[in-house]
Tab-separated table of C-alpha atoms in Angstrom:
chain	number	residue	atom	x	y	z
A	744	UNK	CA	63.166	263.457	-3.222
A	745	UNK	CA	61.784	262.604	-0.030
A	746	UNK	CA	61.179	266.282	2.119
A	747	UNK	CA	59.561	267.276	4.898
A	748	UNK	CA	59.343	271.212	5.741
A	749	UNK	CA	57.948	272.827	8.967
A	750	UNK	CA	56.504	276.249	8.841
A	751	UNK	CA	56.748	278.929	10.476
A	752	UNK	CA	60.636	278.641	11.484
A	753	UNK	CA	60.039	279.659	15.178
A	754	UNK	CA	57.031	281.523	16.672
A	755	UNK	CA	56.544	283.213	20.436
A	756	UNK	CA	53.185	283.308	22.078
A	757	UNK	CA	51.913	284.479	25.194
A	758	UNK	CA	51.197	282.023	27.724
A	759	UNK	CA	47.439	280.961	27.807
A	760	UNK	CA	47.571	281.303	23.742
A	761	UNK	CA	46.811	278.467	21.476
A	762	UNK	CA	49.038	277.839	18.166
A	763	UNK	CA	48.887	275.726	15.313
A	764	UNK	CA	52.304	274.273	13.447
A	765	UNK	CA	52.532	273.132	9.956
A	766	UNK	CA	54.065	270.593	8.190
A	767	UNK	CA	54.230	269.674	4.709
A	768	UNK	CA	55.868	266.434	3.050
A	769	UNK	CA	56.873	264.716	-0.251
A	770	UNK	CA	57.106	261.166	1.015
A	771	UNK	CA	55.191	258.963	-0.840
A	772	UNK	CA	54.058	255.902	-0.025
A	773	UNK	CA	54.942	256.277	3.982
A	774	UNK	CA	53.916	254.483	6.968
A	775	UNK	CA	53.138	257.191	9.488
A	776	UNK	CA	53.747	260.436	10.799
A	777	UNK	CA	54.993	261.853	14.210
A	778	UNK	CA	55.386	264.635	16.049
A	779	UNK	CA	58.241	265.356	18.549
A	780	UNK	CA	59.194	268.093	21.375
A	781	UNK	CA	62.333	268.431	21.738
A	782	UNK	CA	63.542	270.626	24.720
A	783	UNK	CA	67.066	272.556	23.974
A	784	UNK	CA	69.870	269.845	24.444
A	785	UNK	CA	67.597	267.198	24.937
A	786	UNK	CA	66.652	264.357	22.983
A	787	UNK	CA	63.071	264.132	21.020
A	788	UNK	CA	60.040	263.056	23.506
A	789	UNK	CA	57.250	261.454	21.216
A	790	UNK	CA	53.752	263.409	20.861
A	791	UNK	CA	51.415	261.802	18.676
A	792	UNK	CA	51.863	259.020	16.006
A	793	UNK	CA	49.554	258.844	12.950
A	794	UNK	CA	49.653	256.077	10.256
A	795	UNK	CA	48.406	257.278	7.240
A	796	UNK	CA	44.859	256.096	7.546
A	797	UNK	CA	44.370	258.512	10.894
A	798	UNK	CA	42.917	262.203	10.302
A	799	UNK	CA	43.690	263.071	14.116
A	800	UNK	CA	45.024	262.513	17.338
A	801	UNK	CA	45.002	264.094	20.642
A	802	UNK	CA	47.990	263.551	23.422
A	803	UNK	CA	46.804	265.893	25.918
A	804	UNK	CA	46.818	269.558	25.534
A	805	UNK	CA	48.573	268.457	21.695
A	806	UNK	CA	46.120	267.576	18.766
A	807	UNK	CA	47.830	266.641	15.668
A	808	UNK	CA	45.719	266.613	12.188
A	809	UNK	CA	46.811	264.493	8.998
A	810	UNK	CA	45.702	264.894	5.849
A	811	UNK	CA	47.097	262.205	3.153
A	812	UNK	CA	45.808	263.725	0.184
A	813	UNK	CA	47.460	267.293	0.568
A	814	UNK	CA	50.041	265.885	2.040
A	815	UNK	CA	49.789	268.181	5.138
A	816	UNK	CA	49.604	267.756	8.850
A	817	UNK	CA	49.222	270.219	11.872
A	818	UNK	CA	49.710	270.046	14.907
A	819	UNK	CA	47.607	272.645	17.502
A	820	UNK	CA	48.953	273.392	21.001
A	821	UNK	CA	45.926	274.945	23.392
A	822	UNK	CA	45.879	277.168	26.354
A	823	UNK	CA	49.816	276.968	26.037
A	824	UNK	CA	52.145	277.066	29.469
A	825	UNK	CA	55.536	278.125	29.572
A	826	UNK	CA	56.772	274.866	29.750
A	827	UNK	CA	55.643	274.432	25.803
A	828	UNK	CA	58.858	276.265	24.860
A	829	UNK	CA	60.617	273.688	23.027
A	830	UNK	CA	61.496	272.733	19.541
A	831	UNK	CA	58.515	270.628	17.652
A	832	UNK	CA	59.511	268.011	15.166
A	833	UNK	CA	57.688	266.173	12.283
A	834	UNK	CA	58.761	263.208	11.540
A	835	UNK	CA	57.194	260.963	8.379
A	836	UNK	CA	58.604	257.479	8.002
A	837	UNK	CA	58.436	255.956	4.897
A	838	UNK	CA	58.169	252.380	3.220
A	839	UNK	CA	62.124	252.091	3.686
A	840	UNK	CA	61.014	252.715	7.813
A	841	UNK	CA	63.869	255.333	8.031
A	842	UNK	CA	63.116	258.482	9.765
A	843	UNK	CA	62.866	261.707	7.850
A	844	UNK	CA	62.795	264.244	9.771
A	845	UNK	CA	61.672	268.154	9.085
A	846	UNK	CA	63.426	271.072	10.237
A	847	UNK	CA	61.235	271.951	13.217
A	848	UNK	CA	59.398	275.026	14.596
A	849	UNK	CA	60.863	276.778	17.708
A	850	UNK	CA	58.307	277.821	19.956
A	851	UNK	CA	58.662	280.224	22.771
A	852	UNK	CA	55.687	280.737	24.911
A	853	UNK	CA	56.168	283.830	26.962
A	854	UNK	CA	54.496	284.887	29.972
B	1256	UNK	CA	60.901	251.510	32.052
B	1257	UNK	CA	60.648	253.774	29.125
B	1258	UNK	CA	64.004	255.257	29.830
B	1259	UNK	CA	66.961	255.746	27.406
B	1260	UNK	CA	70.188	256.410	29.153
B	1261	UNK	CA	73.198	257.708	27.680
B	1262	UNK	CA	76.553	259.086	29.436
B	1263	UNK	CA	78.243	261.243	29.800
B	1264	UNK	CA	75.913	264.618	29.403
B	1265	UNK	CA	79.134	266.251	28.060
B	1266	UNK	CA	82.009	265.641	26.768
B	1267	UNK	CA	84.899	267.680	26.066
B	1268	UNK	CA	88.142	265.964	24.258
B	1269	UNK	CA	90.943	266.877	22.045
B	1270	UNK	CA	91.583	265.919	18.470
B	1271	UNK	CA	94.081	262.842	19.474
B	1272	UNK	CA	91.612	261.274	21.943
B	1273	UNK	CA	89.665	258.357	22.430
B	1274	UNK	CA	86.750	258.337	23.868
B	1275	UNK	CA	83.398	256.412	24.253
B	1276	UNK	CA	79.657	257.396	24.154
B	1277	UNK	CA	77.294	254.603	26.467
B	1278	UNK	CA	73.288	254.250	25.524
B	1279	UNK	CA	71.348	251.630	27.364
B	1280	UNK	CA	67.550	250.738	27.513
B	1281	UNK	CA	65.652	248.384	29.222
B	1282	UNK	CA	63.092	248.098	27.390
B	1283	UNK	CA	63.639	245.405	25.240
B	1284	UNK	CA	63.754	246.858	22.547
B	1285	UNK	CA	66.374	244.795	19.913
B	1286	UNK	CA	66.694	247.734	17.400
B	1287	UNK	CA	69.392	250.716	18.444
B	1288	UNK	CA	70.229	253.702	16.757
B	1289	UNK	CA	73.300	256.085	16.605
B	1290	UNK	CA	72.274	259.911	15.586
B	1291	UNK	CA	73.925	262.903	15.389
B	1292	UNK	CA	72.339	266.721	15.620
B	1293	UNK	CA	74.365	270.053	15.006
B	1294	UNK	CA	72.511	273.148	16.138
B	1295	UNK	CA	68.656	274.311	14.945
B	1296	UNK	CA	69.029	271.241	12.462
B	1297	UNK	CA	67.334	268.132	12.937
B	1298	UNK	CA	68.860	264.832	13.848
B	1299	UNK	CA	70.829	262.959	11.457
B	1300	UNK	CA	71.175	259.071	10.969
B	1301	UNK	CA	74.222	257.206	11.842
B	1302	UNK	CA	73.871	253.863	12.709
B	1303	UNK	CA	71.200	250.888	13.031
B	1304	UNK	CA	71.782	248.298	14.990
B	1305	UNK	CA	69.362	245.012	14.771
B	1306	UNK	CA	69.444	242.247	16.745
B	1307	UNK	CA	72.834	243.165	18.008
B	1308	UNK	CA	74.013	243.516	14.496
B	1309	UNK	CA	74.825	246.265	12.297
B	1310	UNK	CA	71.925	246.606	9.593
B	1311	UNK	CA	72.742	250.749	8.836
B	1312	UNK	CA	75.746	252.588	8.664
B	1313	UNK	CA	75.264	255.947	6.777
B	1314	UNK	CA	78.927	256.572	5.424
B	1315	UNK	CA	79.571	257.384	8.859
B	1316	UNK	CA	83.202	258.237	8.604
B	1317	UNK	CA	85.605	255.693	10.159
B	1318	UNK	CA	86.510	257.899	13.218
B	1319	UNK	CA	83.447	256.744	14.354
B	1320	UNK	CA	82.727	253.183	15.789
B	1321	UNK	CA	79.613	251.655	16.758
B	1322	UNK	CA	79.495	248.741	18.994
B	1323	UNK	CA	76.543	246.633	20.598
B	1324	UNK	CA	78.050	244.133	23.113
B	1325	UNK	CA	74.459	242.918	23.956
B	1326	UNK	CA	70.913	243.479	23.743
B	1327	UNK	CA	70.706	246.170	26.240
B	1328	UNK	CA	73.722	248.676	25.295
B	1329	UNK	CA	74.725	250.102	22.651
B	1330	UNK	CA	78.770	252.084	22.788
B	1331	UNK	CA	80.133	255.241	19.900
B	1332	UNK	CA	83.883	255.031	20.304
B	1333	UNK	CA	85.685	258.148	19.086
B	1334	UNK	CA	88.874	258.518	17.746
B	1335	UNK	CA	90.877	260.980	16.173
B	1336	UNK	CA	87.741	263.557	15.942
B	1337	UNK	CA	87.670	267.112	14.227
B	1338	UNK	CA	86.014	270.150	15.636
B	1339	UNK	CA	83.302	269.759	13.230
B	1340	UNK	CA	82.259	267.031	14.795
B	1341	UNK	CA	81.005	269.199	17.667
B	1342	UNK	CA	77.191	268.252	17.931
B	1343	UNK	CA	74.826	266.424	20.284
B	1344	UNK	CA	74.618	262.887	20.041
B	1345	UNK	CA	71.397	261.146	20.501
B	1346	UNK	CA	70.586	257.846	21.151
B	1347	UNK	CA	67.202	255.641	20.386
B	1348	UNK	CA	65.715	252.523	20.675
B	1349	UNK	CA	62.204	250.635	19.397
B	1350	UNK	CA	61.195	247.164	17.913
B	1351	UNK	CA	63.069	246.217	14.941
B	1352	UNK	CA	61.124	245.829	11.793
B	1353	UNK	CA	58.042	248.038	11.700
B	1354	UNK	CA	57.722	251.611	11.241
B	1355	UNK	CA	55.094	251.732	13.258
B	1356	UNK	CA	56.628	250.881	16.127
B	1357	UNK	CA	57.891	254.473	18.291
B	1358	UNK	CA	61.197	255.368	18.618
B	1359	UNK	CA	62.624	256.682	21.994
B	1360	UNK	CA	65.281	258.784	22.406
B	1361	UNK	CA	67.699	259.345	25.173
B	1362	UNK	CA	68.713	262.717	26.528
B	1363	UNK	CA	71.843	263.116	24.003
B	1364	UNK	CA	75.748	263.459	24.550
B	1365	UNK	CA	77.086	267.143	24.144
B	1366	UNK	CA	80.347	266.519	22.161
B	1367	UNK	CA	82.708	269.055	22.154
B	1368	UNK	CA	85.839	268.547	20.131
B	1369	UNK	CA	88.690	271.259	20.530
């Protein structure tokens, strides 16, 4: 069965901090993998995109990290800001090119 | 224009109502998507559209109706709705055809069905 599963569930930080999110999947063979913020009632704004050939990619102050043989990507938020609060997605899209999408990480970056 | 609009931001209706969710792009983008996302979960499939033609419809139950009268919009009439049905309802929009190609999302519809 085709999973993806973010860890942790939701995490606060003080403002400044860096923070590093996990996400693990089953989907095998897929086509790429994406990370999302979503802000609360608000749709999902695109981060980074990875095909499966990619070990990283930076948007920013966001650096995601794939690694295809563990089947594990990251994605590391630095010198965080207030206005990082959000909920962060992975997304992994496989061969069929539907969307399967984890259960996020809340993040709330306190000051 | 990387902009997906939908309206309205909210919407409140009864259980005998109809109703109708809007999502346009101007992107050109010729694939549209329905999805729906209940609270702390992550969004859920609906409908594809391609080329202005249904290509997905994920046992969507018939209270729901999907509609793409051209390239640029894409309508979710309502009908006859439960409470459970309470959720936010996002709209996206890409290329058809690759994987690769990004999806983007429009702010979302805040149903609320009493």
């Amino acid at each position: 069965k085709n999973q993806v599963e973010q860890s942790p569930q939701s995490l606060i930080i003080l403002e400044g901090k860096n923070c590093t999110l996990q996400c693990n999947y089953t989907v095998s063979p897929f086509s790429n993998l994406r990370w999302y913020k979503q802000d609360t009632g608000r749709g999902p704004v695109s981060l980074t995109i990875m095909t499966f050939s990619e070990n990283t990619k930076s948007n920013g102050r966001y650096t995601a990290t794939l690694d295809a043989d563990t089947k594990q990507s990251s994605l590391h938020i630095t010198a965080s800001q207030l206005s990082d609060s959000a909920s962060y997605i992975c997304v992994v899209t496989p061969a069929t090119n539907k969307l399967i999408f984890g259960t996020g990480t809340l993040l709330a970056v306190q000051p | 224009d990387t902009e997906v609009t939908q309206t309205p931001k909210h919407l409140v209706m009864g259980m005998t109502n109809k109703k109708s969710l809007k999502c346009e792009q101007h992107m050109g983008h010729r694939a549209m998507y329905w999805y729906k996302q209940k609270a702390k979960k992550p969004p859920e499939l609906m409908f594809v559209y391609s080329y202005e033609k249904l290509s997905i419809n994920e046992s969507v139950p018939s209270r729901f109706s999907p509609e793409c009268p051209n390239s640029s919009l894409l309508n979710l009439h309502l009908h006859a709705l439960q409470p459970e049905d309470s959720a936010l309802y996002l709209c996206a929009s890409s290329v058809p055809g690759q994987s690769s190609y990004e999806q983007y999302f429009g702010p979302g519809t805040r149903l609320t069905v009493t």
